[in-house]
Short mmCIF file of N, CA, C and O and ligand atoms in Angstrom, two decimals:
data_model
loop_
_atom_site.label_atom_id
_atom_site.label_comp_id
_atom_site.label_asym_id
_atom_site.label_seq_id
_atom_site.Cartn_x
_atom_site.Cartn_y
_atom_site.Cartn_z
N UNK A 1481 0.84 -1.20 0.00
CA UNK A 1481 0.00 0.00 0.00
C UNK A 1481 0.87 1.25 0.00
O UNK A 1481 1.98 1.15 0.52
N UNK A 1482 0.62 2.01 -0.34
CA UNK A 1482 0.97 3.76 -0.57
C UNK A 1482 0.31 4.82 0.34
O UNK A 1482 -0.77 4.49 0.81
N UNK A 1483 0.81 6.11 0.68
CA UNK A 1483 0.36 6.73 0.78
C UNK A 1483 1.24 8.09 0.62
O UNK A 1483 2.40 8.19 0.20
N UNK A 1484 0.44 9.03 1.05
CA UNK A 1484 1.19 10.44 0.48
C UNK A 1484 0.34 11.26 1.69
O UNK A 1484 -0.80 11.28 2.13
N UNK A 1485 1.82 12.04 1.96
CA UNK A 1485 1.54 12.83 3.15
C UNK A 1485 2.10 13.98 2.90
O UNK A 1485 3.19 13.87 2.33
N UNK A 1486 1.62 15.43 3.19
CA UNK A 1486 2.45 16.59 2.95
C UNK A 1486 3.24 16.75 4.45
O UNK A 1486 2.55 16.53 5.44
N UNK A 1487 4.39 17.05 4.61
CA UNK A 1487 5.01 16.77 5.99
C UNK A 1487 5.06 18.37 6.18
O UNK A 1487 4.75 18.78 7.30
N UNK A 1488 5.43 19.36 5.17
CA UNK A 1488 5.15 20.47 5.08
C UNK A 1488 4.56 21.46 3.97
O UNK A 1488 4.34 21.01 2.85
N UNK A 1489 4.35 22.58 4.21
CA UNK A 1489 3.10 23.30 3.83
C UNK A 1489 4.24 23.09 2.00
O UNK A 1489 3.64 23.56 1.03
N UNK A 1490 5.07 22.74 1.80
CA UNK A 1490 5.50 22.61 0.36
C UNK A 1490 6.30 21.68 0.13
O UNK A 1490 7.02 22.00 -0.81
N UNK A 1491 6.51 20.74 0.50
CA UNK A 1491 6.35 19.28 0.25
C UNK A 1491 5.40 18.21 0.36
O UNK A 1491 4.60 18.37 1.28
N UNK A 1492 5.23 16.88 -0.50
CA UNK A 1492 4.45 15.89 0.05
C UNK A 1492 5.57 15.04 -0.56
O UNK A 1492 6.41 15.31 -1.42
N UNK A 1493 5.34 13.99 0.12
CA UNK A 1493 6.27 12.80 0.60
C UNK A 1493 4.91 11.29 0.39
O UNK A 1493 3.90 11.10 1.06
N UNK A 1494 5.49 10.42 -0.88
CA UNK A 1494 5.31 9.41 -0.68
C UNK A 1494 5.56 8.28 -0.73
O UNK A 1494 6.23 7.93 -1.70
N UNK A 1495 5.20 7.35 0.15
CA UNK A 1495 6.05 5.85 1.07
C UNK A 1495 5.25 5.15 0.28
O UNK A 1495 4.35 5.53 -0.47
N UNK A 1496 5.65 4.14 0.50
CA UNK A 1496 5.14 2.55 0.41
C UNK A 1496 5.73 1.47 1.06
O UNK A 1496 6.94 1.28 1.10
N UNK A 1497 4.93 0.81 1.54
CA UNK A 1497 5.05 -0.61 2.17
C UNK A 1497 4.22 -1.51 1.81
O UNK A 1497 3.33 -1.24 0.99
N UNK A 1498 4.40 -3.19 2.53
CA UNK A 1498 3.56 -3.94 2.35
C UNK A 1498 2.38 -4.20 3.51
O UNK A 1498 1.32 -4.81 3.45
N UNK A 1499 3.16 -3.32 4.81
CA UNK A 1499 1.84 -3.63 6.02
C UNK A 1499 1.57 -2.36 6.38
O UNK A 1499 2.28 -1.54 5.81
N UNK A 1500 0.83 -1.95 7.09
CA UNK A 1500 0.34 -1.23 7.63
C UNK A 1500 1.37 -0.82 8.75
O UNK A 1500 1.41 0.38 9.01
N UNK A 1501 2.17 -1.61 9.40
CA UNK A 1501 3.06 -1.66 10.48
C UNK A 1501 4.31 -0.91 9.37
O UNK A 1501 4.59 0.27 9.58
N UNK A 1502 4.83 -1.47 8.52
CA UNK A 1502 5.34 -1.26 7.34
C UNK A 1502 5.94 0.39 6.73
O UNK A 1502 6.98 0.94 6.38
N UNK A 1503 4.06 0.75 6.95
CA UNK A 1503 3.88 1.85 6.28
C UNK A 1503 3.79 2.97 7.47
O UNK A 1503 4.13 4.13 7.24
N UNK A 1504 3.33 2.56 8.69
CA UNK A 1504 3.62 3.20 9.77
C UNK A 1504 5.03 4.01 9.91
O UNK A 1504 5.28 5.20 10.11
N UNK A 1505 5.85 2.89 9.73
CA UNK A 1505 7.34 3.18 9.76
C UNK A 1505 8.02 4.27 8.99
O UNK A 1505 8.68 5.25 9.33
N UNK A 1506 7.57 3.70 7.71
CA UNK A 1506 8.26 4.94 6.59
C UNK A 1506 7.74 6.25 6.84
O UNK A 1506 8.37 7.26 6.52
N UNK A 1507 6.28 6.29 7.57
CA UNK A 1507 5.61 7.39 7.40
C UNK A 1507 6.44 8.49 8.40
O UNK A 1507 6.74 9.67 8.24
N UNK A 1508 6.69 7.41 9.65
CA UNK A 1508 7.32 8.26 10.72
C UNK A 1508 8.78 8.98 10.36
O UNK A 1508 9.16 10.11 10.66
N UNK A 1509 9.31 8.20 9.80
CA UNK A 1509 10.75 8.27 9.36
C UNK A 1509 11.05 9.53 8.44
O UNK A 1509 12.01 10.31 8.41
N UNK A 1510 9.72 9.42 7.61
CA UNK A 1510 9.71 10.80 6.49
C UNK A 1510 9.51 12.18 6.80
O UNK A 1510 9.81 13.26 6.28
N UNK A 1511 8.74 11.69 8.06
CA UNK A 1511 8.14 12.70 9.07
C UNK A 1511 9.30 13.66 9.87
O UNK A 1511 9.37 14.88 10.05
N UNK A 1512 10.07 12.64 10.22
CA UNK A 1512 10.87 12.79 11.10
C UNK A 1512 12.25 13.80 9.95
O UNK A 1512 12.87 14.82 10.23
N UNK A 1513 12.29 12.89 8.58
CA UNK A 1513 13.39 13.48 7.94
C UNK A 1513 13.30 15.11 7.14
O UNK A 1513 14.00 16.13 7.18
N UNK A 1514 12.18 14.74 6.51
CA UNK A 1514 11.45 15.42 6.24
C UNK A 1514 10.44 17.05 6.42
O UNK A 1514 10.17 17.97 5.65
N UNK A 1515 10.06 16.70 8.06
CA UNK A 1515 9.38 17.45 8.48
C UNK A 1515 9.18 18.57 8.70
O UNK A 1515 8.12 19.16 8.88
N UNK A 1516 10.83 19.12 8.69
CA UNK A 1516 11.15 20.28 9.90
C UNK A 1516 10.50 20.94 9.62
O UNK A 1516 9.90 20.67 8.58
N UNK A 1517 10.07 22.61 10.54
CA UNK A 1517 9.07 23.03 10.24
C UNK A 1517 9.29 24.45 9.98
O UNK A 1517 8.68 25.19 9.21
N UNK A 1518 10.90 24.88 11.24
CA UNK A 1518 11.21 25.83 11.47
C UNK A 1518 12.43 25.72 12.05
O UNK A 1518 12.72 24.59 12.44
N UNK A 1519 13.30 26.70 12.23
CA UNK A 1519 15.09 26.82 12.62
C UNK A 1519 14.88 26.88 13.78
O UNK A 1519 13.98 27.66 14.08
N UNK A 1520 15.63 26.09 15.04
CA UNK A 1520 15.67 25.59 16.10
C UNK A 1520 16.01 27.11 16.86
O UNK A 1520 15.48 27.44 17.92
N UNK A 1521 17.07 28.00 16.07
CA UNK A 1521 18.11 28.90 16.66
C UNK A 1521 16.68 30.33 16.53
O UNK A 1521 15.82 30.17 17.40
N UNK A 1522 16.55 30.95 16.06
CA UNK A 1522 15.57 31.81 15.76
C UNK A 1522 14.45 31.63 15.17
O UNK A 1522 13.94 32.53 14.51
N UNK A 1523 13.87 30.45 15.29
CA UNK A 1523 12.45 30.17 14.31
C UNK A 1523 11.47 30.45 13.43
O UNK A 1523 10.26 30.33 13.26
N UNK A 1524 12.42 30.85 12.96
CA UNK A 1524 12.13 31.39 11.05
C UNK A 1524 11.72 29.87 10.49
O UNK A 1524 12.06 28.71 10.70
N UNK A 1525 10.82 30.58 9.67
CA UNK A 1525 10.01 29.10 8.95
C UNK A 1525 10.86 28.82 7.51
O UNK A 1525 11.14 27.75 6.97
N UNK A 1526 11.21 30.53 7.03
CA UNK A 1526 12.37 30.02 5.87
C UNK A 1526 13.21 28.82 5.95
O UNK A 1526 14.34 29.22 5.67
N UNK A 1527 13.25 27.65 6.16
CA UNK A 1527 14.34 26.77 6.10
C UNK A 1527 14.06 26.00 4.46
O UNK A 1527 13.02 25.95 3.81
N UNK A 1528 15.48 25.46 4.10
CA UNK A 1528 15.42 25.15 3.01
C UNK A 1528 16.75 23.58 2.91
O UNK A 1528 17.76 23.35 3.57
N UNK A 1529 16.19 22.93 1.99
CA UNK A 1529 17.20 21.98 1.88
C UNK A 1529 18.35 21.93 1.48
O UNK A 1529 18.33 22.80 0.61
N UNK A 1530 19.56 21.44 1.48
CA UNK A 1530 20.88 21.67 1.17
C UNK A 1530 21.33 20.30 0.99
O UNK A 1530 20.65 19.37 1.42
N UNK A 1531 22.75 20.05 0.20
CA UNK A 1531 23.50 18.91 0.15
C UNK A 1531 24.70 19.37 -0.61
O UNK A 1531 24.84 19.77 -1.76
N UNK A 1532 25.63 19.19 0.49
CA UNK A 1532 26.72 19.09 -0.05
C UNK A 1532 27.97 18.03 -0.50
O UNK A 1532 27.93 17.20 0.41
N UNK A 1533 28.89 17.70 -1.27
CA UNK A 1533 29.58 16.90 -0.87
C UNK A 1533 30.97 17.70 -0.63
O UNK A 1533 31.28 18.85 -0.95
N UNK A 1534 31.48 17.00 -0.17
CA UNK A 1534 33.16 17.46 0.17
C UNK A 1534 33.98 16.10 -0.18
O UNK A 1534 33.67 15.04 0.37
N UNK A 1535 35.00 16.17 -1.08
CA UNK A 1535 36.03 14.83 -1.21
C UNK A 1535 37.13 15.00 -0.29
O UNK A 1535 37.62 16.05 0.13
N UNK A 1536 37.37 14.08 -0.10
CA UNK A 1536 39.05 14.32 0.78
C UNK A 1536 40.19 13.13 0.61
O UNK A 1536 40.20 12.12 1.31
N UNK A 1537 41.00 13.38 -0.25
CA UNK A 1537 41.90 12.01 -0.55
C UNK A 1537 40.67 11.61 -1.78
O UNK A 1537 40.19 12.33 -2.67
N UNK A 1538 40.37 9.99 -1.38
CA UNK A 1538 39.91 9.32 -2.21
C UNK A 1538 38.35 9.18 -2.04
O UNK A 1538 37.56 8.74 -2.88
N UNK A 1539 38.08 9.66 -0.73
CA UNK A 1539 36.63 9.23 -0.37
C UNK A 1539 36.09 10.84 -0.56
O UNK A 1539 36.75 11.84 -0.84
N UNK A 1540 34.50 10.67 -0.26
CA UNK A 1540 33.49 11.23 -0.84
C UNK A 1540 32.58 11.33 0.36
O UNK A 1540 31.99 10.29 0.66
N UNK A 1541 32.34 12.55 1.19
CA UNK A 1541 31.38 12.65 2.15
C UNK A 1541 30.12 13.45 1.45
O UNK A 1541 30.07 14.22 0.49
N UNK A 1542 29.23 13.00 2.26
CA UNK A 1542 27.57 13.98 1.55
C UNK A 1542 27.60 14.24 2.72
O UNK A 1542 27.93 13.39 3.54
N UNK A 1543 27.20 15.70 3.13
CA UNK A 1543 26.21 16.51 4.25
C UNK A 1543 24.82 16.61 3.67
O UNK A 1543 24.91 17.37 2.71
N UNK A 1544 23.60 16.22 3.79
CA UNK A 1544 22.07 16.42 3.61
C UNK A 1544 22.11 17.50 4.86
O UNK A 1544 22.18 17.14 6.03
N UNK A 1545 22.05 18.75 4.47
CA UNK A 1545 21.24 19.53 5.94
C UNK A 1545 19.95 20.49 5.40
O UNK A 1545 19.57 20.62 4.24
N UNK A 1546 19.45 21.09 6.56
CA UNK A 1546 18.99 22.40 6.24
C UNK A 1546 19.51 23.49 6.89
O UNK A 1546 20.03 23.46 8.00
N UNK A 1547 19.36 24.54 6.10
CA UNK A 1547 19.70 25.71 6.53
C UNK A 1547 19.01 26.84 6.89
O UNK A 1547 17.98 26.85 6.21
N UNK A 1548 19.04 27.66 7.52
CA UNK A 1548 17.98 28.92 7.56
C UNK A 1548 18.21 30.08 7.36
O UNK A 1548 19.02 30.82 7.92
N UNK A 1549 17.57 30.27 6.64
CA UNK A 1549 18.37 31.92 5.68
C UNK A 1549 18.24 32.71 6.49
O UNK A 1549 19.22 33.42 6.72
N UNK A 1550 17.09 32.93 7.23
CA UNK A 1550 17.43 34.32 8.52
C UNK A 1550 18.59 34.24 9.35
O UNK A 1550 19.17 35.30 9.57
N UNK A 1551 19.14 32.92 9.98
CA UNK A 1551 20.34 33.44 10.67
C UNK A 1551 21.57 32.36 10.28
O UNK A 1551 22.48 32.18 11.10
N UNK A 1552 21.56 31.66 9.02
CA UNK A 1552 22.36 30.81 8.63
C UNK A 1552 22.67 29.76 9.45
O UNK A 1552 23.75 29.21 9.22
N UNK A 1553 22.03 29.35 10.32
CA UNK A 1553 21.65 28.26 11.24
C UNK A 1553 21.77 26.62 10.31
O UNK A 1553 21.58 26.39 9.12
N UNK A 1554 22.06 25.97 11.14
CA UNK A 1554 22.14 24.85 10.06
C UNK A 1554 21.44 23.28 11.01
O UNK A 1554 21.42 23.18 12.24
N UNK A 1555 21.04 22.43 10.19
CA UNK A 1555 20.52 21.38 11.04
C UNK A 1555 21.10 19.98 10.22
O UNK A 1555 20.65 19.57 9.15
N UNK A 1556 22.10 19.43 10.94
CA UNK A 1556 23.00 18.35 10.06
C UNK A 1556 22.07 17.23 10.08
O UNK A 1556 21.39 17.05 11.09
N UNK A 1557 21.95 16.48 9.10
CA UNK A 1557 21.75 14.77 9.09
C UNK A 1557 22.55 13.55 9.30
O UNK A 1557 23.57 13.42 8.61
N UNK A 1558 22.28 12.78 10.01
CA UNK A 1558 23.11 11.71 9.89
C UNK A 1558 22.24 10.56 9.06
O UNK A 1558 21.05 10.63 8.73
N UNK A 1559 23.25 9.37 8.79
CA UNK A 1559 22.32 8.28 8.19
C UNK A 1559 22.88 6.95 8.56
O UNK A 1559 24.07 6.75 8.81
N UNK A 1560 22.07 6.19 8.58
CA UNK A 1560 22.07 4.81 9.35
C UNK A 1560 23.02 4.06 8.73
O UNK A 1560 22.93 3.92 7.51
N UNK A 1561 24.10 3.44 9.42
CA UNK A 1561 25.18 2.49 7.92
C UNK A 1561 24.41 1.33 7.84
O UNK A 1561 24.76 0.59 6.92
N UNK A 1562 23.73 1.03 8.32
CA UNK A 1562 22.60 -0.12 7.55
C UNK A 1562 21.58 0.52 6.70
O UNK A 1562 20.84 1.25 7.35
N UNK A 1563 21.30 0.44 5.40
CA UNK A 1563 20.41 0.89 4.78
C UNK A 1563 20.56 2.68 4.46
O UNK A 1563 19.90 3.05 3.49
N UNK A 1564 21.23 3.57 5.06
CA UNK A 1564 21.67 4.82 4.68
C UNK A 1564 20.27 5.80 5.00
O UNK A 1564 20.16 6.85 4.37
N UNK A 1565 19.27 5.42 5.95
CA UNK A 1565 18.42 5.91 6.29
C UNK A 1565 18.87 7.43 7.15
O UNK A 1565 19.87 7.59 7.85
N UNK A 1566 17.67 8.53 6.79
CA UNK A 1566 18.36 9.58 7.40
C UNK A 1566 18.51 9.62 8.59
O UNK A 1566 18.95 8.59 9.11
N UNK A 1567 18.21 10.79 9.48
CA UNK A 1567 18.12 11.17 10.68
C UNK A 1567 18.60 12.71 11.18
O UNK A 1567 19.81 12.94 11.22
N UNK A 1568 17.67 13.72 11.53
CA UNK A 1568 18.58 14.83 12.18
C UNK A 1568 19.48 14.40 13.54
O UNK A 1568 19.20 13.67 14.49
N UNK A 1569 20.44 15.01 13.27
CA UNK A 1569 21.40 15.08 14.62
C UNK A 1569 20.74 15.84 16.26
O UNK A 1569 21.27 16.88 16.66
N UNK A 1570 20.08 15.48 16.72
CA UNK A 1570 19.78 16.45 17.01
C UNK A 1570 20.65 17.27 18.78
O UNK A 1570 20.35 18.10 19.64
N UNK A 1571 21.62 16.46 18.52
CA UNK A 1571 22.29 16.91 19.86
C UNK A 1571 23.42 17.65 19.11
O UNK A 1571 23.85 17.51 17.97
N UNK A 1572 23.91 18.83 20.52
CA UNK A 1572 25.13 19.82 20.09
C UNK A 1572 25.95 18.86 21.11
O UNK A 1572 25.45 17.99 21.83
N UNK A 1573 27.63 19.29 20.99
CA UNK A 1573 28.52 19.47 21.70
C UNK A 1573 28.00 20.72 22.51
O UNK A 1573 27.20 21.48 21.96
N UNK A 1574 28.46 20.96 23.89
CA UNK A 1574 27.89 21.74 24.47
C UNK A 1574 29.27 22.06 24.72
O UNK A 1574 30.18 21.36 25.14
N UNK A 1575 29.21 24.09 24.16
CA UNK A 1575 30.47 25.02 24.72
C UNK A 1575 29.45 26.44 25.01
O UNK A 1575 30.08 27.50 24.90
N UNK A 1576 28.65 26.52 25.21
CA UNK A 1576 28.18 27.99 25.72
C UNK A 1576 27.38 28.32 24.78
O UNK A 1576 26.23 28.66 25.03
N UNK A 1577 27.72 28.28 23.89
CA UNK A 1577 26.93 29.05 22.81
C UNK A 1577 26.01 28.29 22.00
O UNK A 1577 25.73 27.13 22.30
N UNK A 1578 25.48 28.94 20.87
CA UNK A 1578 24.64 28.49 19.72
C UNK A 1578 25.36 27.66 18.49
O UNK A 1578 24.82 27.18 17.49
N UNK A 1579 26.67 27.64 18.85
CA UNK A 1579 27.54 27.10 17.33
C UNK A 1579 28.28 25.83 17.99
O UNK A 1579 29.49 25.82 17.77
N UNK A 1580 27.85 24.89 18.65
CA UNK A 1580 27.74 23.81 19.17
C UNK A 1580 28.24 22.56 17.99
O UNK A 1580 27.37 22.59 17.12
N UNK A 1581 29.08 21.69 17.69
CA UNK A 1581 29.01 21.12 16.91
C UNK A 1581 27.99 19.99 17.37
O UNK A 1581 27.76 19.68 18.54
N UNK A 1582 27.33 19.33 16.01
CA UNK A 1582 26.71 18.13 16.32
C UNK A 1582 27.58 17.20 16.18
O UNK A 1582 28.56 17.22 15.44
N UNK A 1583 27.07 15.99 17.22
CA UNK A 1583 27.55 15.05 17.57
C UNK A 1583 26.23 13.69 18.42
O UNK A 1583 25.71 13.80 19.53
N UNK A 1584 26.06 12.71 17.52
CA UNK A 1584 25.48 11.70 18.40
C UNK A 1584 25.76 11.34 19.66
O UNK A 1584 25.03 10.90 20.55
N UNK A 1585 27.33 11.67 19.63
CA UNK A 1585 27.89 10.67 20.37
C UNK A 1585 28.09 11.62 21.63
O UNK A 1585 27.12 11.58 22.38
N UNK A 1586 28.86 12.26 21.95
CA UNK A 1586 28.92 13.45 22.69
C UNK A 1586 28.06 14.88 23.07
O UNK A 1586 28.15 15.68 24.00
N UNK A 1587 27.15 14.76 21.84
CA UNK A 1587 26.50 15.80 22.06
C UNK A 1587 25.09 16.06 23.36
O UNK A 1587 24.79 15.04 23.98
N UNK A 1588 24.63 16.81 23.56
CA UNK A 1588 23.11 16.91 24.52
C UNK A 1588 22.27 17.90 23.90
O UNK A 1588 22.42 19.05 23.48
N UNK A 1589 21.10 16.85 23.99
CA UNK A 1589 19.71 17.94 23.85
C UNK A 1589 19.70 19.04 24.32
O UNK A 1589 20.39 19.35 25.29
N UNK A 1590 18.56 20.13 23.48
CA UNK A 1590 18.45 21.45 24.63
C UNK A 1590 17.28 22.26 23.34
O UNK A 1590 16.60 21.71 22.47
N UNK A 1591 17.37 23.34 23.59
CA UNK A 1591 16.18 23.90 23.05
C UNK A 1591 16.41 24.33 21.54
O UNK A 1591 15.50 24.78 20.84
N UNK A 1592 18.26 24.06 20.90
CA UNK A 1592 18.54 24.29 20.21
C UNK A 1592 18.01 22.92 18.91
O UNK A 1592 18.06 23.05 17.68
N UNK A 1593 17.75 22.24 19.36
CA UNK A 1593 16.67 20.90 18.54
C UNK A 1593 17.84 20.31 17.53
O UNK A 1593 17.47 19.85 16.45
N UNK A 1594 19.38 20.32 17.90
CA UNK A 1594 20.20 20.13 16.59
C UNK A 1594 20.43 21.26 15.93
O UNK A 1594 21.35 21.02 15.15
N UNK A 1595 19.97 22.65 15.81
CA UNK A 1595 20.36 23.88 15.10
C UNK A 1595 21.59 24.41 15.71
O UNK A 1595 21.84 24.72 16.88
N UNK A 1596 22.31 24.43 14.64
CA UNK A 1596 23.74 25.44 15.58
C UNK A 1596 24.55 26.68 14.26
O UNK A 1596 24.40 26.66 13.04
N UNK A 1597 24.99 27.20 14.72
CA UNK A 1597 25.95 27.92 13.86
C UNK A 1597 27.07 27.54 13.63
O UNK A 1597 27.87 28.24 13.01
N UNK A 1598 27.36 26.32 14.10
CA UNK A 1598 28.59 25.75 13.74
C UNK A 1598 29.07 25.88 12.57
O UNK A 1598 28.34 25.60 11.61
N UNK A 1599 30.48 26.37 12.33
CA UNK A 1599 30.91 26.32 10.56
C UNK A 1599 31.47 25.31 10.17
O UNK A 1599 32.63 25.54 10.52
N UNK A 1600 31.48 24.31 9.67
CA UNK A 1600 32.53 23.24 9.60
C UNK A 1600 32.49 21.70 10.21
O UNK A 1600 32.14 21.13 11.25
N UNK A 1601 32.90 21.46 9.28
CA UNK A 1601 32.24 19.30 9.61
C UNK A 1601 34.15 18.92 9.28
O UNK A 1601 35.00 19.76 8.98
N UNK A 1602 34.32 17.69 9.43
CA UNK A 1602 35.48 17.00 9.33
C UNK A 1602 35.92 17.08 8.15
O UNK A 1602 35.44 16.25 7.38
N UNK A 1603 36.52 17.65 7.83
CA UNK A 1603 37.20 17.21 6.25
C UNK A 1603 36.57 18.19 5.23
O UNK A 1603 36.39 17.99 4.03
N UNK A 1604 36.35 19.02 5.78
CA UNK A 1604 35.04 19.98 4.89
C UNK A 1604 36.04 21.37 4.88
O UNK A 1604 36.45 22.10 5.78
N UNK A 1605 36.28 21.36 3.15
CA UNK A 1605 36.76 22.33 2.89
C UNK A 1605 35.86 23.56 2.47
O UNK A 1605 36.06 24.78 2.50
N UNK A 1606 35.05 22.98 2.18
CA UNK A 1606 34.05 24.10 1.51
C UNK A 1606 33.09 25.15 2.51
O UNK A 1606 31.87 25.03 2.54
N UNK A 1607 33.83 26.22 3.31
CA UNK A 1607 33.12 26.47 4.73
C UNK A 1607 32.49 27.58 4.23
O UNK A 1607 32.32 28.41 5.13
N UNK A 1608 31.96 28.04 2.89
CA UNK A 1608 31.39 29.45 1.92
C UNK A 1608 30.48 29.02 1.68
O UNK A 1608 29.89 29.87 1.00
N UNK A 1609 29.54 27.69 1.84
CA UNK A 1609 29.08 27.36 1.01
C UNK A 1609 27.30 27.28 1.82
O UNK A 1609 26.34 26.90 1.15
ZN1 ZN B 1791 17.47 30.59 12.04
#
């Protein structure tokens, strides 16, 4: 079965599965990837999608984020190494401020929802962009 959901007021997003349990899943997931609504840092609804890649040596990183044009706020994705499923980051490194790097691993929740001003990811030459 199919369905089609607008997750926001200018996207719609549609899944398919074979169960209902199935379709539950994707729906949440799209929801979740999909969804955002507004910038964590100043909540401007302007947010917009982005992807970058950066090479380094021989390998090839993708950043999927969004960004927010009112205060250049950014909201990183991560993705699952099983299957490459998305996910917002949604924890900072915590140093005081709003430009927090994300991090699963180290990072903590807070009101910043994953939005930071952070400039710069690992290996990322492209910090203009
Ligand atoms: Zn913002």
């Amino acid at each position: 079965m199919k369905a089609q959901f607008k997750v926001n007021p200018r996207l719609i997003v549609e899944v398919e599965a074979e169960t209902q349990k199935d379709l539950f899943k994707e729906i949440a997931s799209a929801a979740e990837v999909f969804g955002e609504k507004k910038c964590g840092l100043c909540g401007s609804e302007q947010i917009t999608f982005a992807h970058r890649t950066v090479t380094k040596g021989k390998k090839t990183y993708e950043y999927p984020e969004y960004h927010c044009e009112s205060c250049h706020a950014r909201l990183s994705m991560g993705s699952m190494q099983e299957g490459g499923a998305l996910f917002p980051i949604r924890k900072l490194v915590k140093d005081g401020s709003d430009k927090g790097k994300p991090s699963r691993e180290e990072g903590e929740y807070g009101n910043h929802q994953g939005w930071t001003k952070y400039r710069g990811n690992p290996g990322d030459e492209s910090k203009a962009a």
